[in-house]
C-alpha positions as a Markdown table, in Angstrom:
| # | Residue | x | y | z |
|---|---|---|---|---|
| 1 | Met | 0.0 | 0.0 | 0.0 |
| 2 | Ser | 1.5 | 3.3 | -1.1 |
| 3 | Thr | 1.6 | 6.2 | 1.3 |
| 4 | Ile | -0.4 | 9.4 | 0.5 |
| 5 | Arg | 1.4 | 12.5 | 1.8 |
| 6 | Val | -1.2 | 15.2 | 2.8 |
| 7 | Leu | -0.6 | 18.9 | 3.3 |
| 8 | Ile | -3.3 | 20.5 | 5.5 |
| 9 | Ala | -3.9 | 24.3 | 5.2 |
| 10 | Asp | -6.5 | 26.1 | 7.3 |
| 11 | Asp | -6.2 | 29.2 | 9.4 |
| 12 | His | -8.0 | 27.5 | 12.3 |
| 13 | Val | -5.8 | 25.3 | 14.5 |
| 14 | Leu | -8.7 | 23.2 | 15.8 |
| 15 | Val | -9.7 | 22.4 | 12.2 |
| 16 | Arg | -6.1 | 21.3 | 11.3 |
| 17 | Glu | -5.8 | 19.2 | 14.4 |
| 18 | Gly | -9.2 | 17.6 | 13.8 |
| 19 | Ile | -8.2 | 16.7 | 10.2 |
| 20 | Met | -4.8 | 15.3 | 11.3 |
| 21 | Lys | -6.5 | 13.2 | 13.9 |
| 22 | Ile | -8.9 | 11.7 | 11.3 |
| 23 | Leu | -6.1 | 11.0 | 8.8 |
| 24 | Ser | -3.8 | 9.6 | 11.5 |
| 25 | Leu | -6.2 | 6.7 | 11.9 |
| 26 | Glu | -5.5 | 5.6 | 8.3 |
| 27 | Glu | -2.4 | 3.5 | 7.6 |
| 28 | Asp | -1.9 | 4.8 | 4.1 |
| 29 | Phe | -1.8 | 8.5 | 5.1 |
| 30 | Glu | 1.1 | 10.6 | 6.2 |
| 31 | Ile | 0.9 | 14.3 | 7.2 |
| 32 | Ala | 3.4 | 16.2 | 5.0 |
| 33 | Gly | 2.9 | 19.4 | 6.8 |
| 34 | Glu | 0.3 | 21.9 | 8.1 |
| 35 | Ala | -0.1 | 25.6 | 7.3 |
| 36 | Gly | -2.1 | 28.5 | 8.7 |
| 37 | Asp | -2.1 | 30.5 | 5.5 |
| 38 | Gly | -1.8 | 30.0 | 1.8 |
| 39 | Gln | 1.7 | 31.3 | 1.5 |
| 40 | Glu | 3.0 | 28.8 | 4.1 |
| 41 | Ala | 1.1 | 26.1 | 2.3 |
| 42 | Phe | 2.8 | 27.0 | -1.0 |
| 43 | Arg | 6.2 | 26.9 | 0.7 |
| 44 | Ile | 5.6 | 23.5 | 2.3 |
| 45 | Ala | 4.4 | 22.2 | -1.1 |
| 46 | Leu | 7.7 | 23.4 | -2.7 |
| 47 | Glu | 10.0 | 22.0 | 0.0 |
| 48 | Lys | 8.4 | 18.7 | 0.8 |
| 49 | Asp | 7.0 | 15.6 | -1.0 |
| 50 | Val | 3.3 | 16.3 | -1.1 |
| 51 | Asp | 0.7 | 14.2 | -2.9 |
| 52 | Ile | -2.5 | 16.0 | -1.8 |
| 53 | Ala | -3.0 | 19.6 | -0.6 |
| 54 | Leu | -6.2 | 20.3 | 1.5 |
| 55 | Leu | -6.8 | 24.0 | 1.2 |
| 56 | Asp | -9.4 | 26.2 | 2.9 |
| 57 | Val | -10.7 | 29.2 | 0.9 |
| 58 | Asn | -10.4 | 32.0 | 3.3 |
| 59 | Met | -6.8 | 32.2 | 4.7 |
| 60 | Pro | -4.6 | 35.2 | 5.5 |
| 61 | Ile | -1.8 | 36.4 | 3.3 |
| 62 | Thr | -2.7 | 34.2 | 0.4 |
| 63 | Asp | -6.2 | 32.6 | 0.1 |
| 64 | Gly | -6.8 | 29.0 | -0.9 |
| 65 | Ile | -7.6 | 29.7 | -4.5 |
| 66 | Glu | -4.4 | 31.6 | -5.2 |
| 67 | Ala | -2.4 | 29.0 | -3.2 |
| 68 | Cys | -4.0 | 26.3 | -5.4 |
| 69 | Arg | -3.0 | 28.3 | -8.5 |
| 70 | Met | 0.6 | 28.7 | -7.3 |
| 71 | Ile | 1.0 | 25.1 | -6.3 |
| 72 | Lys | -0.4 | 23.7 | -9.6 |
| 73 | Arg | 1.9 | 26.0 | -11.6 |
| 74 | Val | 5.0 | 24.7 | -9.9 |
| 75 | Lys | 4.0 | 21.1 | -9.0 |
| 76 | Pro | 1.0 | 20.1 | -11.2 |
| 77 | Gln | 1.2 | 16.6 | -10.0 |
| 78 | Ile | -0.1 | 17.6 | -6.5 |
| 79 | Gly | -3.8 | 16.9 | -6.2 |
| 80 | Val | -5.6 | 19.9 | -4.6 |
| 81 | Ile | -8.8 | 19.5 | -2.6 |
| 82 | Ala | -10.7 | 22.6 | -1.5 |
| 83 | Leu | -12.2 | 22.1 | 2.0 |
| 84 | Thr | -14.5 | 24.9 | 2.8 |
| 85 | Ile | -17.8 | 26.1 | 4.4 |
| 86 | His | -18.7 | 28.0 | 1.2 |
| 87 | Asp | -21.2 | 26.4 | -1.2 |
| 88 | Gln | -21.4 | 29.4 | -3.5 |
| 89 | Gln | -20.8 | 28.5 | -7.1 |
| 90 | Glu | -18.2 | 31.4 | -7.6 |
| 91 | Tyr | -15.9 | 29.7 | -5.1 |
| 92 | Leu | -16.4 | 26.3 | -6.8 |
| 93 | Phe | -15.7 | 27.6 | -10.3 |
| 94 | Glu | -12.7 | 29.6 | -9.1 |
| 95 | Phe | -11.1 | 26.6 | -7.5 |
| 96 | Ile | -11.8 | 24.4 | -10.5 |
| 97 | Arg | -10.2 | 27.1 | -12.7 |
| 98 | Ala | -7.2 | 27.2 | -10.4 |
| 99 | Gly | -6.7 | 23.5 | -10.8 |
| 100 | Ala | -8.4 | 21.8 | -7.9 |
| 101 | Ser | -9.5 | 18.2 | -8.4 |
| 102 | Ala | -12.2 | 18.2 | -5.7 |
| 103 | Tyr | -14.4 | 20.6 | -3.7 |
| 104 | Leu | -15.5 | 19.5 | -0.3 |
| 105 | Leu | -17.8 | 21.2 | 2.2 |
| 106 | Lys | -16.8 | 21.0 | 5.9 |
| 107 | Asp | -20.0 | 19.2 | 6.9 |
| 108 | Ile | -18.8 | 16.0 | 5.2 |
| 109 | Ser | -18.2 | 12.9 | 7.2 |
| 110 | Pro | -14.6 | 11.7 | 8.1 |
| 111 | Gly | -15.2 | 8.8 | 5.8 |
| 112 | Gln | -16.1 | 11.0 | 2.9 |
| 113 | Leu | -12.9 | 13.0 | 3.4 |
| 114 | Val | -10.7 | 9.9 | 3.5 |
| 115 | Glu | -12.3 | 8.4 | 0.4 |
| 116 | Thr | -12.0 | 11.7 | -1.5 |
| 117 | Ile | -8.3 | 12.0 | -0.7 |
| 118 | Arg | -7.7 | 8.5 | -1.9 |
| 119 | Gly | -9.8 | 9.1 | -5.0 |
| 120 | Val | -7.9 | 12.3 | -5.9 |
| 121 | Ala | -4.6 | 10.6 | -5.3 |
| 122 | Ser | -5.7 | 8.0 | -7.8 |
| 123 | Gly | -6.5 | 10.7 | -10.4 |
| 124 | Asn | -10.2 | 11.1 | -9.8 |
| 125 | Ser | -12.2 | 14.3 | -9.2 |
| 126 | Tyr | -15.1 | 15.1 | -6.9 |
| 127 | Ile | -17.8 | 17.7 | -6.6 |
| 128 | Pro | -20.6 | 17.3 | -4.0 |
| 129 | Pro | -23.9 | 16.2 | -5.6 |
| 130 | Arg | -25.7 | 19.2 | -4.2 |
| 131 | Leu | -23.3 | 21.5 | -6.1 |
| 132 | Met | -23.3 | 19.6 | -9.3 |
| 133 | Ser | -26.6 | 21.2 | -10.3 |
| 134 | Asn | -24.8 | 24.6 | -10.2 |
| 135 | Val | -22.2 | 23.3 | -12.6 |
| 136 | Phe | -24.8 | 21.9 | -15.1 |
| 137 | Glu | -27.0 | 25.0 | -14.7 |
| 138 | Glu | -24.0 | 27.2 | -15.7 |
| 139 | Ile | -23.1 | 25.0 | -18.7 |
| 140 | Asn | -26.7 | 24.8 | -19.8 |
| 141 | Arg | -27.2 | 28.5 | -19.4 |
| 142 | Met | -24.1 | 29.1 | -21.5 |
| 143 | Ser | -25.4 | 26.8 | -24.2 |
| 144 | Val | -28.5 | 29.0 | -24.8 |
| 145 | Asn | -28.3 | 30.7 | -28.2 |
| 146 | His | -25.5 | 28.4 | -29.1 |
| 147 | Thr | -25.8 | 29.2 | -32.8 |
| 148 | Ser | -25.3 | 32.9 | -32.2 |
| 149 | Arg | -22.4 | 32.2 | -29.9 |
| 150 | Gln | -20.8 | 29.9 | -32.4 |
| 151 | His | -20.9 | 32.7 | -34.9 |
| 152 | Asn | -19.5 | 35.1 | -32.4 |
| 153 | Lys | -16.6 | 32.9 | -31.2 |
| 154 | Asp | -15.4 | 32.6 | -34.7 |
| 155 | Gln | -14.9 | 36.3 | -34.7 |
| 156 | Leu | -12.4 | 36.2 | -31.9 |
| 157 | Thr | -9.0 | 37.5 | -33.0 |
| 158 | Ser | -5.8 | 35.6 | -32.4 |
| 159 | Arg | -4.9 | 38.0 | -29.6 |
| 160 | Glu | -8.3 | 37.6 | -27.9 |
| 161 | Val | -7.9 | 33.8 | -28.0 |
| 162 | Glu | -4.4 | 34.3 | -26.5 |
| 163 | Val | -5.8 | 36.5 | -23.7 |
| 164 | Leu | -8.6 | 33.9 | -23.1 |
| 165 | Gln | -6.0 | 31.1 | -22.8 |
| 166 | His | -4.3 | 33.0 | -20.0 |
| 167 | Val | -7.6 | 33.7 | -18.3 |
| 168 | Ala | -8.4 | 30.0 | -18.4 |
| 169 | Gln | -5.0 | 29.3 | -16.8 |
| 170 | Gly | -6.1 | 31.6 | -13.9 |
| 171 | Asp | -3.7 | 34.5 | -14.7 |
| 172 | Ser | -4.7 | 38.0 | -13.4 |
| 173 | Asn | -5.0 | 41.0 | -15.7 |
| 174 | Lys | -1.6 | 42.2 | -14.4 |
| 175 | Leu | 0.1 | 38.9 | -15.1 |
| 176 | Ile | -1.5 | 38.6 | -18.6 |
| 177 | Ala | -0.2 | 42.1 | -19.4 |
| 178 | Ile | 3.3 | 41.2 | -18.3 |
| 179 | Lys | 3.3 | 37.9 | -20.3 |
| 180 | Leu | 1.9 | 39.5 | -23.5 |
| 181 | Phe | 3.9 | 42.8 | -23.1 |
| 182 | Ile | 0.8 | 45.0 | -23.2 |
| 183 | Ser | -0.9 | 47.3 | -20.6 |
| 184 | Glu | -3.5 | 46.2 | -18.1 |
| 185 | Lys | -5.9 | 48.6 | -19.8 |
| 186 | Thr | -5.4 | 46.8 | -23.1 |
| 187 | Val | -6.1 | 43.5 | -21.3 |
| 188 | Lys | -9.3 | 44.8 | -19.9 |
| 189 | Asn | -10.3 | 46.1 | -23.4 |
| 190 | His | -9.7 | 42.6 | -24.8 |
| 191 | Leu | -11.7 | 41.0 | -22.1 |
| 192 | Tyr | -14.6 | 43.4 | -22.7 |
| 193 | Arg | -14.7 | 42.4 | -26.4 |
| 194 | Ile | -14.3 | 38.7 | -25.6 |
| 195 | Phe | -17.3 | 38.9 | -23.1 |
| 196 | Gln | -19.4 | 40.6 | -25.8 |
| 197 | Lys | -18.6 | 38.1 | -28.5 |
| 198 | Leu | -19.2 | 35.1 | -26.3 |
| 199 | Asn | -22.2 | 36.7 | -24.7 |
| 200 | Val | -20.9 | 36.0 | -21.2 |
| 201 | Asp | -20.7 | 38.2 | -18.1 |
| 202 | Asp | -17.5 | 37.3 | -16.4 |
| 203 | Arg | -14.1 | 35.5 | -16.5 |
| 204 | Thr | -15.5 | 32.2 | -15.1 |
| 205 | Gln | -18.3 | 32.0 | -17.7 |
| 206 | Ala | -15.8 | 32.9 | -20.5 |
| 207 | Thr | -13.5 | 30.1 | -19.3 |
| 208 | Leu | -16.2 | 27.5 | -19.0 |
| 209 | Tyr | -17.5 | 28.3 | -22.5 |
| 210 | Ala | -14.0 | 28.4 | -24.0 |
| 211 | Leu | -13.1 | 25.0 | -22.5 |
| 212 | Lys | -16.4 | 23.4 | -23.5 |
| 213 | His | -16.0 | 24.6 | -27.1 |
| 214 | Lys | -12.3 | 23.9 | -27.2 |
| 215 | Ile | -11.3 | 27.5 | -27.9 |
| 216 | Val | -8.6 | 27.0 | -25.3 |
| 217 | Asn | -7.1 | 24.2 | -23.3 |
| 218 | Leu | -5.5 | 23.7 | -19.9 |
């Protein structure tokens, strides 16, 4: 039985201790480290052998979403699991876009946590059933007027597709500007036109649409 090395990041000590106690009962788990903020979680992920990173959303210095993005850029082999109290779809979509493989709510049972960690370590993904409806609603909503959108997406310029690719990778406007050697204002202008052409309202919707229709890839 191979060992699964788990990093636990949460700004509440009691939560971290509770998770460690649960995982310590499993023979195939090893605690790779614990962190009270996203920046510390990133440092531990860099310095130690980590298979799974459990990240809370709201943490000081660097939040869980940004920590996920940072970890996946440097060590994409690490499976990231969001463990949070938030069931809003914006957090779910942001974590998925940042590279998370699973999104768990803190009211799950210890057994569900253990099985999800094992599943992600084996290459699987998981979203709670009660949140899956949000995902399908978003995809279905974006499929409305597909013919019109298909026409509009064909009107994207090569530069707009390039900007959209960076958005899908989770890059901020500032980082996109640096990578493409343009100003942040120009990035915002590109995004405005992209949103209009794809008939979407924000970055998350644009990313979901672009991935679904293979305009960009991760």
